[in-house]
PDB file of C-alpha atoms in Angstrom:
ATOM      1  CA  UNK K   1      -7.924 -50.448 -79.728  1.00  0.00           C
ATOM      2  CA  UNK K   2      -7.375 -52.638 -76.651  1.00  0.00           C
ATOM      3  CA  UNK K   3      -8.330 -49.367 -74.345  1.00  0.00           C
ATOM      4  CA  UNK K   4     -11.362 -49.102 -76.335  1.00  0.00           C
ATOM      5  CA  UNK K   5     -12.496 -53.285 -75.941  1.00  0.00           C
ATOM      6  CA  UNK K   6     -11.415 -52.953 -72.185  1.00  0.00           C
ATOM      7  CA  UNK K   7     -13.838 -49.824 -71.385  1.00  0.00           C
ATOM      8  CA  UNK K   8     -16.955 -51.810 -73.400  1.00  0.00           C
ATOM      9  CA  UNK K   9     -16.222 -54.274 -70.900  1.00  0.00           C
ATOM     10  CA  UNK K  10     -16.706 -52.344 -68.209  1.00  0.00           C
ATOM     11  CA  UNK K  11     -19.428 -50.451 -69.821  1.00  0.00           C
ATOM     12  CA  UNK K  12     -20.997 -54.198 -69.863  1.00  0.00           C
ATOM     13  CA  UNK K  13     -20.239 -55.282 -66.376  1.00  0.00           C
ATOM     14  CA  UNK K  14     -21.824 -51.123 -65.246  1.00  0.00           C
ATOM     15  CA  UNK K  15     -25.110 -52.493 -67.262  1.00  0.00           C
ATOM     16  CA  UNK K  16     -24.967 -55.254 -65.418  1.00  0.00           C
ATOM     17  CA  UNK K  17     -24.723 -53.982 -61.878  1.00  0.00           C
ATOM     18  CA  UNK K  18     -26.672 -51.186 -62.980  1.00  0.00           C
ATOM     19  CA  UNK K  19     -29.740 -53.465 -64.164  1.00  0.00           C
ATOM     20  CA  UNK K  20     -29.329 -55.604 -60.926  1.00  0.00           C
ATOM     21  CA  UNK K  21     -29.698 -52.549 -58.728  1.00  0.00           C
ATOM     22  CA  UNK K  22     -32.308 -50.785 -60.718  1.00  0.00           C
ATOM     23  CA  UNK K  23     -34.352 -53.996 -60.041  1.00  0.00           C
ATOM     24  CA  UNK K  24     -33.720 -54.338 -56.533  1.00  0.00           C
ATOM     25  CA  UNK K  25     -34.742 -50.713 -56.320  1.00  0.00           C
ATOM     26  CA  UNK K  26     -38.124 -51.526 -58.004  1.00  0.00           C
ATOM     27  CA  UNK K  27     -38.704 -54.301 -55.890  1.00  0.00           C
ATOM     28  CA  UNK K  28     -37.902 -53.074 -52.827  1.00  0.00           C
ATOM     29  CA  UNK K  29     -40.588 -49.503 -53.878  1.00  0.00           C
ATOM     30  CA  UNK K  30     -43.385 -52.126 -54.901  1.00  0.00           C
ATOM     31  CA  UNK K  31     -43.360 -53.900 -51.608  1.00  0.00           C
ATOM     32  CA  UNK K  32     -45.404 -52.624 -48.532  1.00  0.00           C
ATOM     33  CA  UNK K  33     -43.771 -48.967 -46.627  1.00  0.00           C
ATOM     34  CA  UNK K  34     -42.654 -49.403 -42.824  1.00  0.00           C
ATOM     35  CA  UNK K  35     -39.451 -48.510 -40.715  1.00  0.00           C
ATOM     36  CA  UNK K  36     -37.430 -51.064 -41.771  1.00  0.00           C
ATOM     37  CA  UNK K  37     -38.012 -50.886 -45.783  1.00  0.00           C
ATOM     38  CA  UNK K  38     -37.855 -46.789 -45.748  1.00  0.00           C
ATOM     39  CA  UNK K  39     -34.433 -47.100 -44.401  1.00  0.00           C
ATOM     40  CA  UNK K  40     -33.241 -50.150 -47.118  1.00  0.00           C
ATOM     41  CA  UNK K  41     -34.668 -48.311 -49.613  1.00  0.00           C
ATOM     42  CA  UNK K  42     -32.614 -44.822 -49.570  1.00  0.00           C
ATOM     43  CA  UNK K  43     -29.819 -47.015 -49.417  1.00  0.00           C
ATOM     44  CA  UNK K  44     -31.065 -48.682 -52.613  1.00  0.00           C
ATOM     45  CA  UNK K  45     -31.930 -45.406 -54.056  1.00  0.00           C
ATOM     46  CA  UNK K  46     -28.240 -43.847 -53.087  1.00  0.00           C
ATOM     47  CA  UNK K  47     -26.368 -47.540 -54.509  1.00  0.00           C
ATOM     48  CA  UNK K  48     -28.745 -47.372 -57.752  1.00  0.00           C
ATOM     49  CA  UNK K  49     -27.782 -43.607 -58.341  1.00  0.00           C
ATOM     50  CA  UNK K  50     -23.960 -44.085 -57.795  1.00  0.00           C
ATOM     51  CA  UNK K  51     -24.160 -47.406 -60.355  1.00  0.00           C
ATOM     52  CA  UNK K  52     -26.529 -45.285 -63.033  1.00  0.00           C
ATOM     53  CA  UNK K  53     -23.590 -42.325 -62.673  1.00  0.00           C
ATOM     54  CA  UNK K  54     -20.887 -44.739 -63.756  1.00  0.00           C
ATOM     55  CA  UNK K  55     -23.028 -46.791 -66.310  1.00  0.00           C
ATOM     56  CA  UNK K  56     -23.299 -43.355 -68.290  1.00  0.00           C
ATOM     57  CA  UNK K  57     -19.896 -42.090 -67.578  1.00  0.00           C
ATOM     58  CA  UNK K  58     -19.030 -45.234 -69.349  1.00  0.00           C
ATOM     59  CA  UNK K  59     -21.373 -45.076 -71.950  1.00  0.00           C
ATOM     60  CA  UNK K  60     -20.155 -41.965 -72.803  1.00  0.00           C
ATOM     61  CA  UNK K  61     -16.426 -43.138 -72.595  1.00  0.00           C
ATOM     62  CA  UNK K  62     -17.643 -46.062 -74.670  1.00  0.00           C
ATOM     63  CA  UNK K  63     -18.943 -43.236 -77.377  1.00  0.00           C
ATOM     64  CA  UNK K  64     -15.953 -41.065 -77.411  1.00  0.00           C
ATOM     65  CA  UNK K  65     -13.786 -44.385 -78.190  1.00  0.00           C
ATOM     66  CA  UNK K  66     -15.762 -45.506 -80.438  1.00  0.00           C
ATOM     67  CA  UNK K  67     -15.568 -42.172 -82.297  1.00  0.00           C
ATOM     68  CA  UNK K  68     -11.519 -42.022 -82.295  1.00  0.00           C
ATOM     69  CA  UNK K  69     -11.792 -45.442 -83.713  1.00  0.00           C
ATOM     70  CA  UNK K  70     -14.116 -44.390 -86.898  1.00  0.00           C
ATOM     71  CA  UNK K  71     -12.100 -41.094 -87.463  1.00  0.00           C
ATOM     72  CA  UNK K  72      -8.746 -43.184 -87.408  1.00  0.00           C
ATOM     73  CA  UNK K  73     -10.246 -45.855 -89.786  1.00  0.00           C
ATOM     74  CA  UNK K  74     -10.761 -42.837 -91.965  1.00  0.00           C
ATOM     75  CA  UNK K  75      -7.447 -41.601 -92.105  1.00  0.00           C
ATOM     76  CA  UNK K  76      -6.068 -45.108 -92.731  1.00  0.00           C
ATOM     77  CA  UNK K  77      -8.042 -45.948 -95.734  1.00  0.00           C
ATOM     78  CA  UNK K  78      -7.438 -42.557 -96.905  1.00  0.00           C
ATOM     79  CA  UNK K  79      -3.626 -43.098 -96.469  1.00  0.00           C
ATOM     80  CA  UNK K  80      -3.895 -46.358 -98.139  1.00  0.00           C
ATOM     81  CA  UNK K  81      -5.946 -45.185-101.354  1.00  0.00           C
ATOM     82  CA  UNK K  82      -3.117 -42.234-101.392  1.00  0.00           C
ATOM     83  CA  UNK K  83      -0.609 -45.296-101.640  1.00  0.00           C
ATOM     84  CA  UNK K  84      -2.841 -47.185-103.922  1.00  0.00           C
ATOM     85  CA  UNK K  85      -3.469 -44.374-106.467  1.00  0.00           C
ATOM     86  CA  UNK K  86       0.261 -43.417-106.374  1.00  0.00           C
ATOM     87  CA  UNK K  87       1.336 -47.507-107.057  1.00  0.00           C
ATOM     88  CA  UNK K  88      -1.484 -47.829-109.620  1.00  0.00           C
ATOM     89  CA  UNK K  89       0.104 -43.999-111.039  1.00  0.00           C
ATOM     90  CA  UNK K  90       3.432 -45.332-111.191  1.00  0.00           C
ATOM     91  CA  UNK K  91       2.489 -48.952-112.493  1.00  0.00           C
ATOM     92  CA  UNK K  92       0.960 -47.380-115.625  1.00  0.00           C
ATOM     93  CA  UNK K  93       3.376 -44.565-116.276  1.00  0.00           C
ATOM     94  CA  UNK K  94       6.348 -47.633-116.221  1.00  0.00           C
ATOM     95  CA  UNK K  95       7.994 -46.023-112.749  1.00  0.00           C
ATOM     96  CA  UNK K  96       9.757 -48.470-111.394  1.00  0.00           C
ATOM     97  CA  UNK K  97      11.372 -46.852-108.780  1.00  0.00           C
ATOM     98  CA  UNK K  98       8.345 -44.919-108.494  1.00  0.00           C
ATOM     99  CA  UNK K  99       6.231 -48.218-107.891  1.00  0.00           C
ATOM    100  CA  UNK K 100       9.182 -50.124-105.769  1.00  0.00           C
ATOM    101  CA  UNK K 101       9.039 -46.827-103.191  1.00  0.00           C
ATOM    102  CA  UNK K 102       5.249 -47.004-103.091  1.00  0.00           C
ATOM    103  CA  UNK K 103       5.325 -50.527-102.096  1.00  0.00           C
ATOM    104  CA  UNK K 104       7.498 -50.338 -99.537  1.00  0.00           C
ATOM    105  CA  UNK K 105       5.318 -47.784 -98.506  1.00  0.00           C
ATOM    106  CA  UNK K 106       2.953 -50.766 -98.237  1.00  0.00           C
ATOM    107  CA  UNK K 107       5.437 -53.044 -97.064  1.00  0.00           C
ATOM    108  CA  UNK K 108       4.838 -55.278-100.058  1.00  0.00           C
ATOM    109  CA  UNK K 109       7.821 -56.838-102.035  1.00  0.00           C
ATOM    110  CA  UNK K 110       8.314 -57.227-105.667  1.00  0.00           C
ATOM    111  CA  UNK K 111       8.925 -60.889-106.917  1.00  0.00           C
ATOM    112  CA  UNK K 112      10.081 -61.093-110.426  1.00  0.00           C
ATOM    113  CA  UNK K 113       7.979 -62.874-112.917  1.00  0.00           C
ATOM    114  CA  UNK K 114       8.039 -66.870-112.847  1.00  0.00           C
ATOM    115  CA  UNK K 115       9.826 -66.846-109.266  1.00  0.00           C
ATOM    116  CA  UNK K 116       6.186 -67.071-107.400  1.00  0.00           C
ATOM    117  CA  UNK K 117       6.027 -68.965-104.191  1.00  0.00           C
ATOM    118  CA  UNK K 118       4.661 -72.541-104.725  1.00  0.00           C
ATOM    119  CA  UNK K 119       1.090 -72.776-102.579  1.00  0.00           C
ATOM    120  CA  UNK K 120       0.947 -74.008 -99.358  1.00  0.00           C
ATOM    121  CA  UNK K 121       0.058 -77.543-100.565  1.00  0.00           C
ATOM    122  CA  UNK K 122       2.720 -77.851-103.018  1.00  0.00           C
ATOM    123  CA  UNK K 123       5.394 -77.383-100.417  1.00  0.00           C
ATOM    124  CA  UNK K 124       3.592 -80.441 -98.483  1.00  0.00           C
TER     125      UNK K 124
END
């Protein structure tokens, strides 16, 4: 996850530099042709081309992440309706070991009945 948020920022600084030189570039091709400008603008050309290669190598880095991150949500919340269906499974069929395994599956432990925590403003 942090990988993931640390590449879209630098996918969003690459759009950035990428925009900036991509407008230089047009700038610098609208503007009258001598000597001088001919030379500035192959280097604008070559600095544009080497900030569009790493704006899409990013994008597509920014894609690939993006797609872990959906396929791994997707095994989560199928792990977690596994544990749900087996809690709800053992609830019903009066499991209790069943049901105390399951939760701890979940990390979740059982309070008996009447011993609930009093709310947050009650303890005030």
């Amino acid at each position: 996850m942090e990988d993931t948020l640390m590449t879209v920022k630098q996918y969003e600084a690459a759009r950035l530099e990428y925009d900036a030189y991509r407008t230089d570039l047009e700038e610098l091709s609208l503007g009258p042709r001598d000597a001088g400008t001919r030379g500035r603008l192959e280097s604008a050309q070559a600095t544009f081309q080497a900030h569009r290669d790493k704006y899409e190598k990013l994008r597509g880095d920014v894609a690939i992440k993006l797609k872990f991150l959906e396929e791994n949500k997707i095994k989560v919340m199928h792990k977690q309706l596994l544990l749900f269906h087996n809690a709800v499974s053992a609830y019903f069929a009066g499991n209790q070991k069943q049901l105390e395994q399951t939760l701890q599956q979940f990390n979740i432990k059982l309070r008996p009945p009447g011993a609930e925590k009093p709310s947050w403003l009650e303890e005030q």
